[in-house]
CSV table of C-alpha atoms in Angstrom, one decimal:
chain,number,residue,atom,x,y,z
A,1,UNK,CA,85.2,43.9,-72.0
A,2,UNK,CA,84.7,43.0,-68.4
A,3,UNK,CA,87.6,41.7,-66.3
A,4,UNK,CA,86.7,38.2,-65.0
A,5,UNK,CA,87.7,37.6,-61.4
A,6,UNK,CA,89.0,34.0,-61.2
A,7,UNK,CA,87.1,31.9,-58.7
A,8,UNK,CA,84.2,34.3,-58.3
A,9,UNK,CA,80.9,32.6,-58.7
A,10,UNK,CA,78.5,35.2,-57.3
A,11,UNK,CA,74.8,34.7,-56.8
A,12,UNK,CA,72.8,35.7,-59.8
A,13,UNK,CA,69.5,37.0,-58.9
A,14,UNK,CA,67.2,37.8,-61.8
A,15,UNK,CA,65.4,40.6,-59.9
A,16,UNK,CA,63.7,43.2,-62.1
A,17,UNK,CA,63.4,45.5,-59.0
A,18,UNK,CA,67.1,45.8,-58.6
A,19,UNK,CA,68.7,48.8,-60.4
A,20,UNK,CA,72.1,48.2,-62.0
A,21,UNK,CA,75.0,47.9,-59.6
A,22,UNK,CA,72.8,47.2,-56.6
A,23,UNK,CA,72.5,44.2,-54.3
A,24,UNK,CA,69.6,43.4,-52.0
A,25,UNK,CA,69.8,43.7,-48.3
A,26,UNK,CA,67.3,42.9,-45.6
A,27,UNK,CA,69.1,45.0,-43.0
A,28,UNK,CA,68.7,48.7,-42.8
A,29,UNK,CA,72.2,50.2,-43.0
A,30,UNK,CA,72.8,53.7,-41.6
A,31,UNK,CA,74.8,56.3,-43.4
A,32,UNK,CA,75.4,59.8,-42.1
A,33,UNK,CA,78.2,62.3,-42.3
A,34,UNK,CA,78.3,63.3,-38.7
A,35,UNK,CA,76.7,62.9,-35.3
A,36,UNK,CA,72.9,62.3,-35.1
A,37,UNK,CA,71.4,65.7,-34.3
A,38,UNK,CA,69.5,66.1,-31.0
A,39,UNK,CA,66.0,67.3,-31.8
A,40,UNK,CA,63.3,68.4,-29.4
A,41,UNK,CA,59.8,67.8,-30.6
A,42,UNK,CA,58.6,70.8,-28.6
A,43,UNK,CA,60.7,73.1,-30.7
A,44,UNK,CA,60.7,71.0,-33.9
A,45,UNK,CA,59.4,72.9,-36.9
A,46,UNK,CA,59.1,72.0,-40.6
A,47,UNK,CA,59.1,74.9,-43.0
A,48,UNK,CA,58.4,75.4,-46.7
A,49,UNK,CA,60.2,78.5,-47.9
A,50,UNK,CA,59.3,80.0,-51.3
A,51,UNK,CA,61.7,81.8,-53.7
A,52,UNK,CA,60.0,85.0,-52.4
A,53,UNK,CA,61.0,84.2,-48.9
A,54,UNK,CA,57.5,83.3,-47.7
A,55,UNK,CA,57.5,80.6,-45.0
A,56,UNK,CA,54.8,78.1,-44.2
A,57,UNK,CA,55.6,76.2,-41.0
A,58,UNK,CA,54.2,73.3,-39.0
A,59,UNK,CA,54.8,72.4,-35.4
A,60,UNK,CA,55.0,68.6,-34.6
A,61,UNK,CA,51.4,68.6,-33.6
A,62,UNK,CA,50.3,70.4,-36.7
A,63,UNK,CA,52.5,68.3,-39.0
A,64,UNK,CA,51.3,64.9,-37.6
A,65,UNK,CA,47.7,66.1,-37.9
A,66,UNK,CA,48.0,66.5,-41.7
A,67,UNK,CA,46.6,63.7,-43.9
A,68,UNK,CA,49.2,61.0,-44.2
A,69,UNK,CA,49.9,58.2,-46.7
A,70,UNK,CA,51.4,54.8,-46.0
A,71,UNK,CA,53.7,54.1,-48.9
A,72,UNK,CA,55.5,50.8,-49.3
A,73,UNK,CA,58.5,51.4,-51.5
A,74,UNK,CA,61.9,50.0,-52.5
A,75,UNK,CA,64.9,52.2,-51.5
A,76,UNK,CA,68.3,52.3,-53.1
A,77,UNK,CA,71.5,53.6,-51.6
A,78,UNK,CA,74.5,54.9,-53.7
A,79,UNK,CA,76.7,52.5,-51.7
A,80,UNK,CA,75.1,49.7,-53.6
A,81,UNK,CA,72.4,48.3,-51.3
A,82,UNK,CA,68.7,48.2,-52.0
A,83,UNK,CA,66.0,47.4,-49.6
A,84,UNK,CA,62.7,46.2,-50.9
A,85,UNK,CA,59.2,46.8,-49.6
A,86,UNK,CA,60.0,49.3,-46.9
A,87,UNK,CA,56.8,50.5,-45.1
A,88,UNK,CA,56.5,54.2,-44.1
A,89,UNK,CA,53.9,56.7,-42.9
A,90,UNK,CA,54.3,60.3,-43.9
A,91,UNK,CA,52.8,63.4,-45.4
A,92,UNK,CA,53.0,63.8,-49.2
A,93,UNK,CA,55.1,66.7,-50.3
A,94,UNK,CA,52.0,67.6,-52.5
A,95,UNK,CA,50.1,68.1,-49.3
A,96,UNK,CA,52.7,70.5,-47.9
A,97,UNK,CA,52.8,72.5,-51.1
A,98,UNK,CA,49.1,72.6,-51.7
A,99,UNK,CA,48.6,76.2,-50.6
A,100,UNK,CA,52.1,77.5,-51.5
A,101,UNK,CA,52.5,80.0,-54.3
A,102,UNK,CA,55.7,79.4,-56.2
A,103,UNK,CA,57.2,79.3,-59.7
A,104,UNK,CA,60.2,77.4,-58.5
A,105,UNK,CA,61.7,74.5,-60.5
A,106,UNK,CA,64.1,73.4,-57.8
A,107,UNK,CA,64.2,72.4,-54.1
A,108,UNK,CA,66.9,72.3,-51.5
A,109,UNK,CA,66.1,70.1,-48.6
A,110,UNK,CA,67.7,71.4,-45.3
A,111,UNK,CA,68.3,69.2,-42.3
A,112,UNK,CA,68.8,69.7,-38.6
A,113,UNK,CA,72.5,69.3,-38.4
A,114,UNK,CA,73.2,71.3,-41.6
A,115,UNK,CA,72.9,68.7,-44.3
A,116,UNK,CA,71.5,69.8,-47.6
A,117,UNK,CA,70.5,68.1,-50.8
A,118,UNK,CA,68.9,69.4,-54.0
A,119,UNK,CA,66.6,68.2,-56.7
A,120,UNK,CA,64.1,69.4,-59.3
A,121,UNK,CA,60.7,70.2,-57.7
A,122,UNK,CA,59.0,67.8,-60.1
A,123,UNK,CA,60.8,64.9,-58.4
A,124,UNK,CA,58.9,65.6,-55.2
A,125,UNK,CA,55.4,66.0,-56.7
A,126,UNK,CA,52.6,63.8,-57.9
A,127,UNK,CA,52.8,61.3,-55.1
A,128,UNK,CA,56.5,60.6,-55.5
A,129,UNK,CA,57.8,62.0,-52.2
A,130,UNK,CA,56.8,62.2,-48.6
A,131,UNK,CA,58.0,63.7,-45.3
A,132,UNK,CA,58.0,60.4,-43.3
A,133,UNK,CA,57.8,60.0,-39.6
A,134,UNK,CA,57.1,56.3,-39.2
A,135,UNK,CA,59.0,53.3,-40.4
A,136,UNK,CA,57.5,49.8,-40.2
A,137,UNK,CA,54.7,50.9,-37.9
A,138,UNK,CA,57.0,52.6,-35.4
A,139,UNK,CA,58.1,56.2,-34.9
A,140,UNK,CA,61.2,56.8,-37.1
A,141,UNK,CA,64.3,56.4,-35.0
A,142,UNK,CA,66.9,59.2,-34.8
A,143,UNK,CA,69.6,57.2,-36.7
A,144,UNK,CA,67.2,56.8,-39.6
A,145,UNK,CA,66.3,60.4,-39.7
A,146,UNK,CA,63.6,60.7,-37.0
A,147,UNK,CA,61.6,62.6,-36.0
A,148,UNK,CA,60.9,63.2,-39.8
A,149,UNK,CA,62.8,62.7,-43.0
A,150,UNK,CA,62.3,63.3,-46.7
A,151,UNK,CA,61.4,60.1,-48.6
A,152,UNK,CA,62.1,60.2,-52.3
A,153,UNK,CA,62.3,56.5,-53.2
A,154,UNK,CA,62.9,56.9,-56.9
A,155,UNK,CA,66.3,58.6,-56.3
A,156,UNK,CA,69.4,57.4,-54.4
A,157,UNK,CA,68.7,57.6,-50.8
A,158,UNK,CA,71.1,60.5,-50.0
A,159,UNK,CA,68.4,62.7,-51.6
A,160,UNK,CA,66.0,61.5,-48.9
A,161,UNK,CA,67.4,64.0,-46.3
A,162,UNK,CA,67.2,62.8,-42.7
A,163,UNK,CA,66.1,65.2,-39.9
A,164,UNK,CA,64.3,67.4,-42.3
A,165,UNK,CA,63.9,71.0,-41.3
A,166,UNK,CA,62.9,72.9,-44.4
A,167,UNK,CA,62.2,72.6,-48.1
A,168,UNK,CA,63.5,75.7,-49.8
A,169,UNK,CA,61.9,76.3,-53.2
A,170,UNK,CA,64.3,78.0,-55.7
A,171,UNK,CA,64.3,79.3,-59.3
A,172,UNK,CA,67.8,78.0,-59.8
A,173,UNK,CA,69.5,74.7,-58.9
A,174,UNK,CA,71.8,74.8,-55.9
A,175,UNK,CA,73.9,71.6,-55.3
A,176,UNK,CA,73.8,70.3,-51.8
A,177,UNK,CA,76.2,68.5,-49.4
A,178,UNK,CA,77.1,65.3,-51.4
A,179,UNK,CA,76.4,66.9,-54.7
A,180,UNK,CA,79.3,69.3,-54.1
A,181,UNK,CA,81.4,66.4,-52.7
A,182,UNK,CA,81.5,64.4,-56.0
A,183,UNK,CA,78.1,62.8,-56.2
A,184,UNK,CA,75.8,63.1,-59.2
A,185,UNK,CA,73.4,66.0,-59.2
A,186,UNK,CA,70.4,63.9,-60.1
A,187,UNK,CA,70.9,60.5,-58.5
A,188,UNK,CA,68.6,58.3,-60.6
A,189,UNK,CA,69.5,54.7,-59.5
A,190,UNK,CA,68.0,53.2,-62.7
A,191,UNK,CA,70.4,55.3,-64.8
A,192,UNK,CA,73.2,54.6,-62.2
A,193,UNK,CA,73.9,58.3,-61.6
A,194,UNK,CA,76.2,57.9,-58.7
A,195,UNK,CA,79.1,60.3,-59.2
A,196,UNK,CA,79.5,63.6,-61.0
A,197,UNK,CA,80.9,62.1,-64.2
A,198,UNK,CA,78.4,59.2,-64.5
B,1,UNK,CA,83.0,72.7,-48.5
B,2,UNK,CA,86.0,71.4,-50.3
B,3,UNK,CA,85.4,69.6,-53.6
B,4,UNK,CA,86.4,66.0,-54.0
B,5,UNK,CA,89.6,65.0,-55.6
B,6,UNK,CA,87.9,63.3,-58.5
B,7,UNK,CA,89.6,62.3,-61.7
B,8,UNK,CA,88.0,63.9,-64.8
B,9,UNK,CA,86.1,60.7,-65.5
B,10,UNK,CA,85.4,57.9,-63.1
B,11,UNK,CA,85.7,54.7,-65.0
B,12,UNK,CA,86.2,51.1,-64.0
B,13,UNK,CA,89.8,50.2,-64.1
B,14,UNK,CA,91.4,46.8,-64.1
B,15,UNK,CA,93.3,46.1,-60.9
B,16,UNK,CA,95.6,43.2,-60.3
B,17,UNK,CA,96.1,41.6,-56.9
B,18,UNK,CA,99.8,42.2,-56.4
B,19,UNK,CA,100.0,40.7,-52.9
B,20,UNK,CA,97.9,39.8,-49.9
B,21,UNK,CA,98.5,40.1,-46.1
B,22,UNK,CA,96.6,38.3,-43.5
B,23,UNK,CA,95.5,40.8,-40.8
B,24,UNK,CA,93.4,38.6,-38.5
B,25,UNK,CA,91.6,35.2,-38.8
B,26,UNK,CA,88.8,37.0,-40.8
B,27,UNK,CA,90.5,40.0,-42.4
B,28,UNK,CA,93.0,40.5,-45.1
B,29,UNK,CA,94.7,43.3,-46.9
B,30,UNK,CA,94.9,43.2,-50.7
B,31,UNK,CA,97.6,45.2,-52.4
B,32,UNK,CA,96.1,46.2,-55.8
B,33,UNK,CA,98.2,47.3,-58.7
B,34,UNK,CA,96.3,49.8,-61.0
B,35,UNK,CA,97.9,51.3,-64.1
B,36,UNK,CA,97.7,55.0,-64.0
B,37,UNK,CA,96.5,55.3,-60.4
B,38,UNK,CA,97.6,58.6,-59.1
B,39,UNK,CA,96.9,58.2,-55.5
B,40,UNK,CA,94.1,59.2,-53.1
B,41,UNK,CA,93.3,61.4,-50.2
B,42,UNK,CA,93.4,59.4,-46.9
B,43,UNK,CA,89.9,58.4,-45.9
B,44,UNK,CA,88.7,57.8,-49.5
B,45,UNK,CA,87.3,54.5,-50.7
B,46,UNK,CA,86.9,52.6,-53.9
B,47,UNK,CA,84.1,50.7,-55.5
B,48,UNK,CA,85.2,47.1,-56.2
B,49,UNK,CA,83.5,45.1,-59.0
B,50,UNK,CA,83.8,41.4,-59.4
B,51,UNK,CA,82.7,39.6,-62.5
B,52,UNK,CA,82.0,35.9,-62.7
B,53,UNK,CA,82.8,33.9,-65.9
B,54,UNK,CA,79.0,34.0,-66.8
B,55,UNK,CA,79.0,37.8,-66.7
B,56,UNK,CA,77.3,38.2,-63.3
B,57,UNK,CA,78.8,41.2,-61.4
B,58,UNK,CA,78.8,42.3,-57.8
B,59,UNK,CA,79.9,45.6,-56.3
B,60,UNK,CA,80.9,46.8,-52.9
B,61,UNK,CA,82.7,49.8,-51.5
B,62,UNK,CA,85.9,49.5,-49.5
B,63,UNK,CA,88.0,52.0,-47.7
B,64,UNK,CA,91.6,52.4,-48.8
B,65,UNK,CA,94.0,51.6,-45.9
B,66,UNK,CA,97.3,52.5,-47.5
B,67,UNK,CA,99.1,55.8,-47.7
B,68,UNK,CA,98.6,57.6,-51.0
B,69,UNK,CA,100.9,56.1,-53.7
B,70,UNK,CA,101.0,56.1,-57.5
B,71,UNK,CA,100.1,52.8,-59.1
B,72,UNK,CA,99.2,50.9,-55.9
B,73,UNK,CA,96.5,50.9,-53.3
B,74,UNK,CA,95.5,48.6,-50.4
B,75,UNK,CA,92.1,47.7,-49.2
B,76,UNK,CA,91.6,45.8,-46.0
B,77,UNK,CA,88.5,43.6,-46.0
B,78,UNK,CA,86.7,42.0,-43.1
B,79,UNK,CA,84.9,38.8,-44.2
B,80,UNK,CA,81.1,39.2,-43.6
B,81,UNK,CA,79.5,35.9,-42.8
B,82,UNK,CA,77.2,35.0,-45.7
B,83,UNK,CA,78.6,37.9,-47.7
B,84,UNK,CA,79.0,37.8,-51.5
B,85,UNK,CA,82.1,39.8,-52.1
B,86,UNK,CA,84.1,40.0,-48.9
B,87,UNK,CA,84.6,36.2,-48.5
B,88,UNK,CA,86.0,36.1,-52.0
B,89,UNK,CA,88.4,39.0,-51.3
B,90,UNK,CA,89.5,37.5,-47.9
B,91,UNK,CA,89.6,33.8,-48.8
B,92,UNK,CA,89.8,33.3,-52.5
B,93,UNK,CA,91.6,36.0,-54.4
B,94,UNK,CA,95.3,35.3,-55.0
B,95,UNK,CA,98.2,37.4,-56.4
B,96,UNK,CA,97.7,37.7,-60.1
B,97,UNK,CA,93.9,37.6,-60.0
B,98,UNK,CA,92.0,40.5,-61.5
B,99,UNK,CA,89.1,42.6,-60.5
B,100,UNK,CA,87.9,46.2,-61.2
B,101,UNK,CA,87.9,49.3,-59.2
B,102,UNK,CA,86.5,52.8,-59.5
B,103,UNK,CA,87.7,55.7,-57.6
B,104,UNK,CA,89.1,57.2,-55.4
B,105,UNK,CA,85.7,58.2,-54.1
B,106,UNK,CA,84.5,60.4,-51.2
B,107,UNK,CA,85.0,64.0,-50.5
B,108,UNK,CA,84.0,64.3,-46.8
B,109,UNK,CA,85.5,61.6,-44.6
B,110,UNK,CA,89.0,62.6,-45.7
B,111,UNK,CA,92.0,64.2,-44.1
B,112,UNK,CA,94.0,66.3,-46.5
B,113,UNK,CA,97.7,66.6,-45.7
B,114,UNK,CA,97.4,70.4,-45.9
B,115,UNK,CA,94.9,70.4,-43.1
B,116,UNK,CA,97.0,71.5,-40.1
B,117,UNK,CA,94.4,70.8,-37.5
B,118,UNK,CA,95.2,68.0,-35.1
B,119,UNK,CA,93.0,64.9,-35.6
B,120,UNK,CA,91.3,62.5,-33.3
B,121,UNK,CA,90.7,59.2,-35.1
B,122,UNK,CA,88.3,56.8,-33.4
B,123,UNK,CA,87.9,53.3,-35.0
B,124,UNK,CA,85.8,50.3,-34.1
B,125,UNK,CA,86.8,46.9,-35.5
B,126,UNK,CA,87.5,47.0,-39.2
B,127,UNK,CA,86.4,50.7,-39.2
B,128,UNK,CA,90.0,51.5,-38.5
B,129,UNK,CA,90.8,50.9,-42.2
B,130,UNK,CA,90.4,54.4,-43.6
B,131,UNK,CA,91.9,55.8,-40.4
B,132,UNK,CA,95.0,53.7,-41.0
B,133,UNK,CA,95.5,55.5,-44.3
B,134,UNK,CA,95.3,58.8,-42.3
B,135,UNK,CA,97.8,57.5,-39.8
B,136,UNK,CA,100.2,56.3,-42.5
B,137,UNK,CA,100.0,59.7,-44.2
B,138,UNK,CA,99.9,61.9,-41.1
B,139,UNK,CA,102.0,65.0,-41.2
B,140,UNK,CA,100.2,66.7,-38.3
B,141,UNK,CA,99.4,65.6,-34.7
B,142,UNK,CA,97.2,62.6,-34.8
B,143,UNK,CA,95.7,60.5,-32.0
B,144,UNK,CA,94.1,57.2,-32.8
B,145,UNK,CA,91.7,55.5,-30.4
B,146,UNK,CA,91.1,51.9,-31.5
B,147,UNK,CA,88.5,49.7,-30.0
B,148,UNK,CA,88.4,45.9,-30.8
B,149,UNK,CA,86.9,43.0,-29.0
B,150,UNK,CA,90.3,41.4,-28.4
B,151,UNK,CA,93.9,41.6,-29.4
B,152,UNK,CA,93.4,38.9,-32.1
B,153,UNK,CA,90.6,41.0,-33.7
B,154,UNK,CA,92.9,44.1,-34.0
B,155,UNK,CA,94.0,45.1,-37.5
B,156,UNK,CA,97.4,46.6,-38.4
B,157,UNK,CA,99.0,45.9,-35.0
B,158,UNK,CA,102.6,45.9,-36.3
B,159,UNK,CA,101.9,48.8,-38.7
B,160,UNK,CA,100.4,50.9,-35.9
B,161,UNK,CA,103.4,50.3,-33.7
B,162,UNK,CA,105.8,51.3,-36.4
B,163,UNK,CA,103.7,54.4,-37.3
B,164,UNK,CA,103.8,55.4,-33.6
B,165,UNK,CA,107.6,54.8,-33.4
B,166,UNK,CA,108.4,56.6,-36.6
B,167,UNK,CA,106.1,59.5,-35.9
B,168,UNK,CA,108.4,61.2,-33.4
B,169,UNK,CA,105.4,61.9,-31.1
B,170,UNK,CA,103.2,63.0,-33.9
B,171,UNK,CA,101.2,59.8,-33.8
B,172,UNK,CA,99.7,58.4,-30.6
B,173,UNK,CA,97.7,55.2,-30.4
B,174,UNK,CA,95.4,54.2,-27.5
B,175,UNK,CA,93.7,50.9,-27.4
B,176,UNK,CA,90.5,49.7,-25.9
B,177,UNK,CA,89.5,46.0,-25.7
B,178,UNK,CA,85.8,45.2,-25.1
B,179,UNK,CA,85.9,41.5,-24.5
B,180,UNK,CA,89.4,40.2,-23.9
B,181,UNK,CA,92.6,42.1,-23.0
B,182,UNK,CA,96.3,41.1,-23.7
B,183,UNK,CA,98.3,39.5,-20.9
B,184,UNK,CA,99.4,42.1,-18.4
B,185,UNK,CA,97.0,44.7,-19.7
B,186,UNK,CA,96.3,47.2,-16.8
B,187,UNK,CA,92.5,47.3,-17.3
B,188,UNK,CA,89.6,45.0,-17.5
B,189,UNK,CA,87.8,44.7,-20.9
B,190,UNK,CA,85.4,47.6,-21.3
B,191,UNK,CA,83.5,49.6,-23.9
B,192,UNK,CA,84.9,52.9,-25.0
B,193,UNK,CA,83.4,55.4,-22.5
B,194,UNK,CA,83.3,59.1,-21.9
B,195,UNK,CA,86.2,59.1,-19.6
B,196,UNK,CA,88.6,57.4,-22.0
B,197,UNK,CA,87.4,59.6,-24.8
B,198,UNK,CA,87.9,62.8,-22.7
B,199,UNK,CA,91.4,61.6,-21.8
B,200,UNK,CA,92.4,61.0,-25.4
B,201,UNK,CA,90.5,63.7,-27.2
B,202,UNK,CA,92.1,67.0,-27.9
B,203,UNK,CA,91.2,70.0,-25.7
B,204,UNK,CA,88.5,72.2,-27.1
B,205,UNK,CA,90.9,75.1,-27.9
B,206,UNK,CA,92.9,72.7,-30.2
B,207,UNK,CA,90.3,73.1,-32.9
B,208,UNK,CA,90.7,69.4,-33.7
B,209,UNK,CA,88.7,67.4,-36.2
B,210,UNK,CA,87.4,64.0,-35.3
B,211,UNK,CA,86.9,61.0,-37.7
B,212,UNK,CA,84.8,58.2,-36.3
B,213,UNK,CA,84.5,54.9,-38.3
B,214,UNK,CA,83.0,51.6,-37.3
B,215,UNK,CA,79.8,49.6,-36.9
B,216,UNK,CA,76.7,51.8,-36.7
B,217,UNK,CA,76.2,51.4,-32.9
B,218,UNK,CA,79.8,52.2,-32.2
B,219,UNK,CA,79.9,55.3,-34.3
B,220,UNK,CA,76.6,56.5,-32.9
B,221,UNK,CA,77.8,56.1,-29.3
B,222,UNK,CA,81.2,57.7,-29.9
B,223,UNK,CA,79.9,60.6,-31.9
B,224,UNK,CA,77.3,61.2,-29.2
B,225,UNK,CA,79.9,61.1,-26.4
B,226,UNK,CA,82.1,63.5,-28.3
B,227,UNK,CA,79.3,66.0,-28.5
B,228,UNK,CA,78.7,65.4,-24.8
B,229,UNK,CA,82.3,66.4,-23.9
B,230,UNK,CA,82.1,69.6,-25.9
B,231,UNK,CA,83.1,68.8,-29.5
B,232,UNK,CA,81.5,70.9,-32.1
B,233,UNK,CA,79.2,68.5,-34.1
B,234,UNK,CA,80.5,70.3,-37.3
B,235,UNK,CA,84.0,69.0,-36.6
B,236,UNK,CA,82.9,65.3,-36.2
B,237,UNK,CA,82.9,63.3,-39.4
B,238,UNK,CA,81.5,59.8,-39.4
B,239,UNK,CA,81.4,56.7,-41.5
B,240,UNK,CA,79.2,53.8,-40.5
B,241,UNK,CA,78.9,50.3,-41.7
B,242,UNK,CA,76.8,47.3,-40.9
B,243,UNK,CA,73.2,46.7,-40.1
B,244,UNK,CA,71.2,48.3,-37.3
B,245,UNK,CA,68.6,45.7,-37.0
B,246,UNK,CA,66.1,48.6,-37.6
């Protein structure tokens, strides 16, 4: 039975798009574990690395020449905010993996700056995930993960690694930065998978 | 990386407001009594859940500002204009009222007592709250650089003075005021700049760890300046709050 907080009225919103425990914000909060990395587009590279160690890489010019989508999606942060109708431009992960030979079931996203996060590969396929480089019609700013970040809107946003450097395909699951610091391994906001024991 | 100090199962626990302390005109510390609470690691936070009589609930995360203690914790809350939870915690809740908490949470922005490295703590505004927990629990050399708009916006003024006095030189506090300074203050209001940071920061050979907490723009600027003056990005831990306008 819930504890009632005397004098708390709250503002009920019957919003079917809001996962449990979330509130809606129109701001775009920034959460990062350390300094924003300094990234030079001249040396920037995105890599897909298979379980056999084979690398496919794209320079900035090559990456931004790939066919891009313009998804409009809701995003959900484990710190309880959700932001509706965010507009992005990015390359579908399907496109990056189109010519890659792999039997992997898992992915670790690696960031410039050392951040990592893991998820099942199937969470990134079939039009569910992008490597985004524009937000709201503008180049993605460094605090929000620019020049390019992973965008996996159906999972809590710590899975959408900022400053993406590589997608490492793996046969086994390898927990990443927050996943080894107490956060849930899967991070589905609709199932409220925030922390390890949820 | 070290694993988080998580209890076996994170569940919502009833918490009773045991006392409140006004910190500034818009910020208040709530002392929460929680049965079975075993303490936290300085820097950790809790999720707070409020439930209205009609069953509506709202959740927010707040840093713990007290030193680790069994059965009690303190959160220091800055009221956000138009906010849903913070105005209740700052203006409405009274001793005896109940809410729910879950935690302690967070395995990164923490300073374990066993970590012997000196620490630089840099706080902007109410971002000093988790750093206050680190100051209160400090057993190793700790320098706090605290930036506020004015003296009346500063949290924990008396507590910081006593922590400095009781620390036997272990704790040093430097203040920066960006809009208004106290009477007799030797400097004009100014933003935290590279010179001040370089003066307060530990030398490179000290192998210090830096914790920076505050509004997004503040944290972004300070973390950037620390990298500029030679700090290893891997030794800079950040926690940001507030909108970016982006």
